[in-house]
mmCIF file of C-alpha atoms in Angstrom:
data_model
loop_
_atom_site.group_PDB
_atom_site.id
_atom_site.type_symbol
_atom_site.label_atom_id
_atom_site.label_comp_id
_atom_site.label_asym_id
_atom_site.label_seq_id
_atom_site.Cartn_x
_atom_site.Cartn_y
_atom_site.Cartn_z
ATOM 1 C CA MET A 1 133.149 65.999 48.632
ATOM 2 C CA ILE A 2 129.466 67.157 48.470
ATOM 3 C CA ILE A 3 128.009 70.760 49.688
ATOM 4 C CA LEU A 4 126.200 70.662 52.988
ATOM 5 C CA ALA A 5 123.070 73.511 53.002
ATOM 6 C CA SER A 6 122.838 73.731 56.428
ATOM 7 C CA SER A 7 124.038 75.140 59.688
ATOM 8 C CA SER A 8 122.927 72.431 61.681
ATOM 9 C CA ALA A 9 125.695 70.979 64.374
ATOM 10 C CA ARG A 10 123.663 67.494 64.337
ATOM 11 C CA ARG A 11 123.679 66.947 60.592
ATOM 12 C CA ARG A 12 127.134 67.660 60.231
ATOM 13 C CA GLN A 13 128.450 65.437 63.189
ATOM 14 C CA LEU A 14 125.939 63.005 61.348
ATOM 15 C CA LEU A 15 127.674 63.235 57.844
ATOM 16 C CA GLY A 16 131.158 62.979 59.412
ATOM 17 C CA GLU A 17 130.123 59.886 61.675
ATOM 18 C CA TRP A 18 128.609 58.375 58.251
ATOM 19 C CA GLY A 19 132.114 58.718 56.723
ATOM 20 C CA ILE A 20 130.684 61.593 54.001
ATOM 21 C CA LYS A 21 133.007 64.370 52.888
ATOM 22 C CA PHE A 22 130.924 67.473 52.918
ATOM 23 C CA LYS A 23 132.031 71.402 52.421
ATOM 24 C CA ILE A 24 129.438 73.593 54.424
ATOM 25 C CA CYS A 25 127.588 76.667 52.944
ATOM 26 C CA SER A 26 124.197 78.273 54.794
ATOM 27 C CA PRO A 27 121.540 79.287 52.967
ATOM 28 C CA LYS A 28 119.529 82.593 53.881
ATOM 29 C CA VAL A 29 116.012 81.569 52.901
ATOM 30 C CA ALA A 30 112.364 82.373 54.819
ATOM 31 C CA GLU A 31 112.138 79.180 56.174
ATOM 32 C CA HIS A 32 108.300 79.454 55.121
ATOM 33 C CA SER A 33 106.308 77.195 52.365
ATOM 34 C CA ARG A 34 103.490 77.661 50.816
ATOM 35 C CA TYR A 35 102.367 74.094 51.230
ATOM 36 C CA LYS A 36 99.879 72.947 54.590
ATOM 37 C CA ARG A 37 100.606 69.207 54.640
ATOM 38 C CA PRO A 38 103.905 68.492 56.827
ATOM 39 C CA HIS A 39 105.736 66.314 54.269
ATOM 40 C CA LEU A 40 105.529 68.804 51.545
ATOM 41 C CA VAL A 41 106.209 71.770 53.644
ATOM 42 C CA VAL A 42 109.581 69.958 54.779
ATOM 43 C CA GLN A 43 110.520 68.708 51.287
ATOM 44 C CA ASP A 44 109.669 72.291 49.803
ATOM 45 C CA ILE A 45 112.058 74.214 52.846
ATOM 46 C CA ALA A 46 114.676 71.190 51.680
ATOM 47 C CA ARG A 47 114.023 72.381 48.072
ATOM 48 C CA LYS A 48 114.640 76.283 48.529
ATOM 49 C CA LYS A 49 117.881 75.518 50.935
ATOM 50 C CA VAL A 50 119.908 73.398 47.442
ATOM 51 C CA LEU A 51 118.445 75.760 45.558
ATOM 52 C CA ALA A 52 119.792 78.697 47.430
ATOM 53 C CA VAL A 53 122.991 77.167 47.666
ATOM 54 C CA ALA A 54 123.054 76.040 43.875
ATOM 55 C CA GLU A 55 123.574 79.724 42.846
ATOM 56 C CA ARG A 56 126.827 79.630 44.425
ATOM 57 C CA TYR A 57 127.950 75.603 43.298
ATOM 58 C CA PRO A 58 125.560 74.498 40.554
ATOM 59 C CA LYS A 59 128.158 71.831 39.449
ATOM 60 C CA LYS A 60 128.432 70.817 43.464
ATOM 61 C CA ILE A 61 126.325 68.046 44.714
ATOM 62 C CA ILE A 62 123.919 69.872 47.725
ATOM 63 C CA LEU A 63 122.299 68.297 50.639
ATOM 64 C CA GLY A 64 119.904 70.182 52.060
ATOM 65 C CA ALA A 65 116.708 69.191 54.890
ATOM 66 C CA ASP A 66 114.472 70.389 57.401
ATOM 67 C CA THR A 67 112.792 69.196 60.217
ATOM 68 C CA VAL A 68 109.542 69.903 61.744
ATOM 69 C CA VAL A 69 107.287 68.412 64.376
ATOM 70 C CA VAL A 70 103.763 67.669 64.029
ATOM 71 C CA ARG A 71 101.089 67.176 66.766
ATOM 72 C CA SER A 72 97.730 65.905 66.173
ATOM 73 C CA ALA A 73 95.199 69.120 67.263
ATOM 74 C CA ARG A 74 90.928 68.748 66.543
ATOM 75 C CA ASN A 75 91.632 71.237 63.946
ATOM 76 C CA GLY A 76 93.870 69.319 61.684
ATOM 77 C CA PRO A 77 97.773 68.621 62.567
ATOM 78 C CA ARG A 78 99.911 71.621 64.268
ATOM 79 C CA ILE A 79 103.613 71.916 62.801
ATOM 80 C CA ILE A 80 105.834 72.917 65.168
ATOM 81 C CA GLY A 81 108.691 74.179 63.670
ATOM 82 C CA LYS A 82 112.165 75.602 66.186
ATOM 83 C CA PRO A 83 110.922 78.066 69.011
ATOM 84 C CA GLU A 84 111.461 81.997 68.147
ATOM 85 C CA ASN A 85 112.091 82.377 71.897
ATOM 86 C CA ILE A 86 112.058 81.014 75.408
ATOM 87 C CA GLY A 87 108.409 81.789 75.751
ATOM 88 C CA GLN A 88 107.395 79.702 72.829
ATOM 89 C CA ALA A 89 109.601 76.878 73.149
ATOM 90 C CA LYS A 90 108.143 76.122 77.073
ATOM 91 C CA LYS A 91 104.461 76.680 75.045
ATOM 92 C CA PHE A 92 106.059 73.670 72.453
ATOM 93 C CA LEU A 93 106.920 71.333 75.117
ATOM 94 C CA GLN A 94 103.555 72.159 77.329
ATOM 95 C CA LEU A 95 102.444 70.369 73.893
ATOM 96 C CA LEU A 96 104.234 67.784 73.364
ATOM 97 C CA SER A 97 103.997 66.784 76.882
ATOM 98 C CA GLY A 98 103.167 63.283 77.466
ATOM 99 C CA THR A 99 102.381 62.751 73.821
ATOM 100 C CA VAL A 100 102.789 60.891 70.985
ATOM 101 C CA HIS A 101 103.339 63.208 67.719
ATOM 102 C CA ARG A 102 105.208 62.915 64.528
ATOM 103 C CA VAL A 103 108.631 63.849 63.335
ATOM 104 C CA TYR A 104 108.868 64.865 59.572
ATOM 105 C CA THR A 105 112.332 65.360 58.142
ATOM 106 C CA GLY A 106 112.213 66.735 53.513
ATOM 107 C CA VAL A 107 115.344 65.609 52.275
ATOM 108 C CA ALA A 108 116.836 67.351 49.013
ATOM 109 C CA VAL A 109 119.607 66.271 47.381
ATOM 110 C CA TRP A 110 120.831 68.749 44.102
ATOM 111 C CA SER A 111 122.232 67.786 41.057
ATOM 112 C CA PRO A 112 125.017 68.776 39.238
ATOM 113 C CA SER A 113 122.493 68.494 35.887
ATOM 114 C CA GLY A 114 120.426 70.709 37.733
ATOM 115 C CA LYS A 115 117.299 68.622 38.893
ATOM 116 C CA VAL A 116 116.406 68.512 43.217
ATOM 117 C CA TYR A 117 115.549 65.063 43.989
ATOM 118 C CA THR A 118 113.369 65.293 47.229
ATOM 119 C CA ASP A 119 112.031 62.678 49.507
ATOM 120 C CA TYR A 120 110.798 62.682 53.557
ATOM 121 C CA ALA A 121 111.288 60.555 56.206
ATOM 122 C CA LEU A 122 108.595 60.289 58.783
ATOM 123 C CA SER A 123 109.336 59.223 62.463
ATOM 124 C CA ARG A 124 106.784 58.704 65.757
ATOM 125 C CA VAL A 125 108.426 59.920 69.009
ATOM 126 C CA LYS A 126 106.718 59.701 72.719
ATOM 127 C CA ILE A 127 107.671 62.167 74.985
ATOM 128 C CA LYS A 128 107.555 62.005 78.504
ATOM 129 C CA LYS A 129 105.316 63.952 81.017
ATOM 130 C CA ILE A 130 107.198 66.716 81.893
ATOM 131 C CA PRO A 131 106.942 68.775 85.495
ATOM 132 C CA ARG A 132 105.876 72.563 85.638
ATOM 133 C CA GLU A 133 108.980 73.238 87.332
ATOM 134 C CA MET A 134 111.530 71.403 84.440
ATOM 135 C CA LEU A 135 109.838 73.645 81.757
ATOM 136 C CA ASP A 136 111.247 76.602 82.136
ATOM 137 C CA SER A 137 114.853 74.833 82.653
ATOM 138 C CA LEU A 138 114.213 72.899 79.441
ATOM 139 C CA ALA A 139 112.632 75.834 77.228
ATOM 140 C CA ALA A 140 115.826 77.732 76.957
ATOM 141 C CA LYS A 141 118.101 74.372 76.094
ATOM 142 C CA HIS A 142 116.859 73.917 72.178
ATOM 143 C CA LEU A 143 116.003 77.062 70.534
ATOM 144 C CA ASP A 144 117.319 75.730 67.828
ATOM 145 C CA LYS A 145 115.466 72.537 66.974
ATOM 146 C CA ALA A 146 112.118 71.628 66.102
ATOM 147 C CA GLY A 147 110.196 71.085 68.811
ATOM 148 C CA ALA A 148 112.240 72.311 71.023
ATOM 149 C CA TYR A 149 113.890 69.663 72.459
ATOM 150 C CA ALA A 150 116.791 67.320 71.724
ATOM 151 C CA VAL A 151 116.395 63.140 71.149
ATOM 152 C CA GLN A 152 120.217 63.249 71.098
ATOM 153 C CA GLU A 153 120.932 64.765 74.534
ATOM 154 C CA LYS A 154 121.742 62.248 77.167
ATOM 155 C CA ASN A 155 120.580 63.615 79.415
ATOM 156 C CA ASP A 156 117.576 65.409 78.782
ATOM 157 C CA LEU A 157 115.596 62.589 79.105
ATOM 158 C CA LEU A 158 112.374 63.759 77.968
ATOM 159 C CA VAL A 159 112.324 60.816 75.076
ATOM 160 C CA GLU A 160 110.616 58.124 75.857
ATOM 161 C CA LYS A 161 110.558 56.107 72.317
ATOM 162 C CA VAL A 162 111.102 56.905 68.805
ATOM 163 C CA TRP A 163 109.451 54.592 66.217
ATOM 164 C CA GLY A 164 111.244 55.308 62.485
ATOM 165 C CA ASP A 165 114.983 56.507 61.748
ATOM 166 C CA TYR A 166 116.147 57.701 64.623
ATOM 167 C CA TYR A 167 118.469 59.582 62.868
ATOM 168 C CA ASN A 168 115.054 61.235 61.611
ATOM 169 C CA VAL A 169 114.252 62.373 64.626
ATOM 170 C CA VAL A 170 118.052 63.879 65.293
ATOM 171 C CA GLY A 171 117.577 65.893 61.573
ATOM 172 C CA LEU A 172 118.623 64.125 59.047
ATOM 173 C CA PRO A 173 117.449 60.391 58.030
ATOM 174 C CA GLY A 174 120.349 58.025 57.319
ATOM 175 C CA GLN A 175 119.082 55.767 54.828
ATOM 176 C CA LEU A 176 116.746 57.872 52.609
ATOM 177 C CA THR A 177 119.837 60.273 52.802
ATOM 178 C CA ARG A 178 122.194 58.339 51.259
ATOM 179 C CA LYS A 179 119.981 56.403 49.224
ATOM 180 C CA LEU A 180 118.575 60.242 47.695
ATOM 181 C CA LEU A 181 123.104 60.918 47.650
ATOM 182 C CA LYS A 182 123.621 57.527 45.556
ATOM 183 C CA LYS A 183 121.208 57.603 43.098
ATOM 184 C CA VAL A 184 122.602 61.753 42.102
ATOM 185 C CA GLN A 185 125.927 60.541 42.361
ATOM 186 C CA ARG A 186 125.175 57.755 39.779
ATOM 187 C CA LEU A 187 123.998 59.594 37.324
ATOM 188 C CA SER A 188 126.388 62.645 37.418
ATOM 189 C CA SER A 189 128.771 59.952 36.742
ATOM 190 C CA VAL A 190 126.438 58.726 33.791
ATOM 191 C CA LYS A 191 126.604 61.397 31.134
#
């Protein structure tokens, strides 16, 4: 059994679907990073999450993740996390409307030996043009999700296309997560 360092319902659902036994311990960490590059930001925050939970469960395998949406801008990439309120969610949706953007998820796994293994996944997503009259209702729906949208919501219909790992866009890249967990489980059994 592993410890999931997350309060995300989507991550819990995915682990359950993949047959991975887990216990939840939501970390209390600031989701800010000293890094500017998206792939480093998500790995740094995922690492902080597992380190916070490792203080309580140092001899367990701990899984943490962090997801951001990144929109290209003239002055460099714009990292979009979870909106703080409905107004910010509306701005995020306006920014993403009719565009292709990137979704990064950093995954970190704590080994009982005291090491943290991290990696990240990158997917691209095309969002349909969002009519102005829909912005208010959509903005209120997904305040707990990076970019203020949910690819897994069947009736959202915002996402036109996903390139790369679909589960990365949901919040936990399947292949990468399994690879890191297997690596730590293998290293933990060889002493």
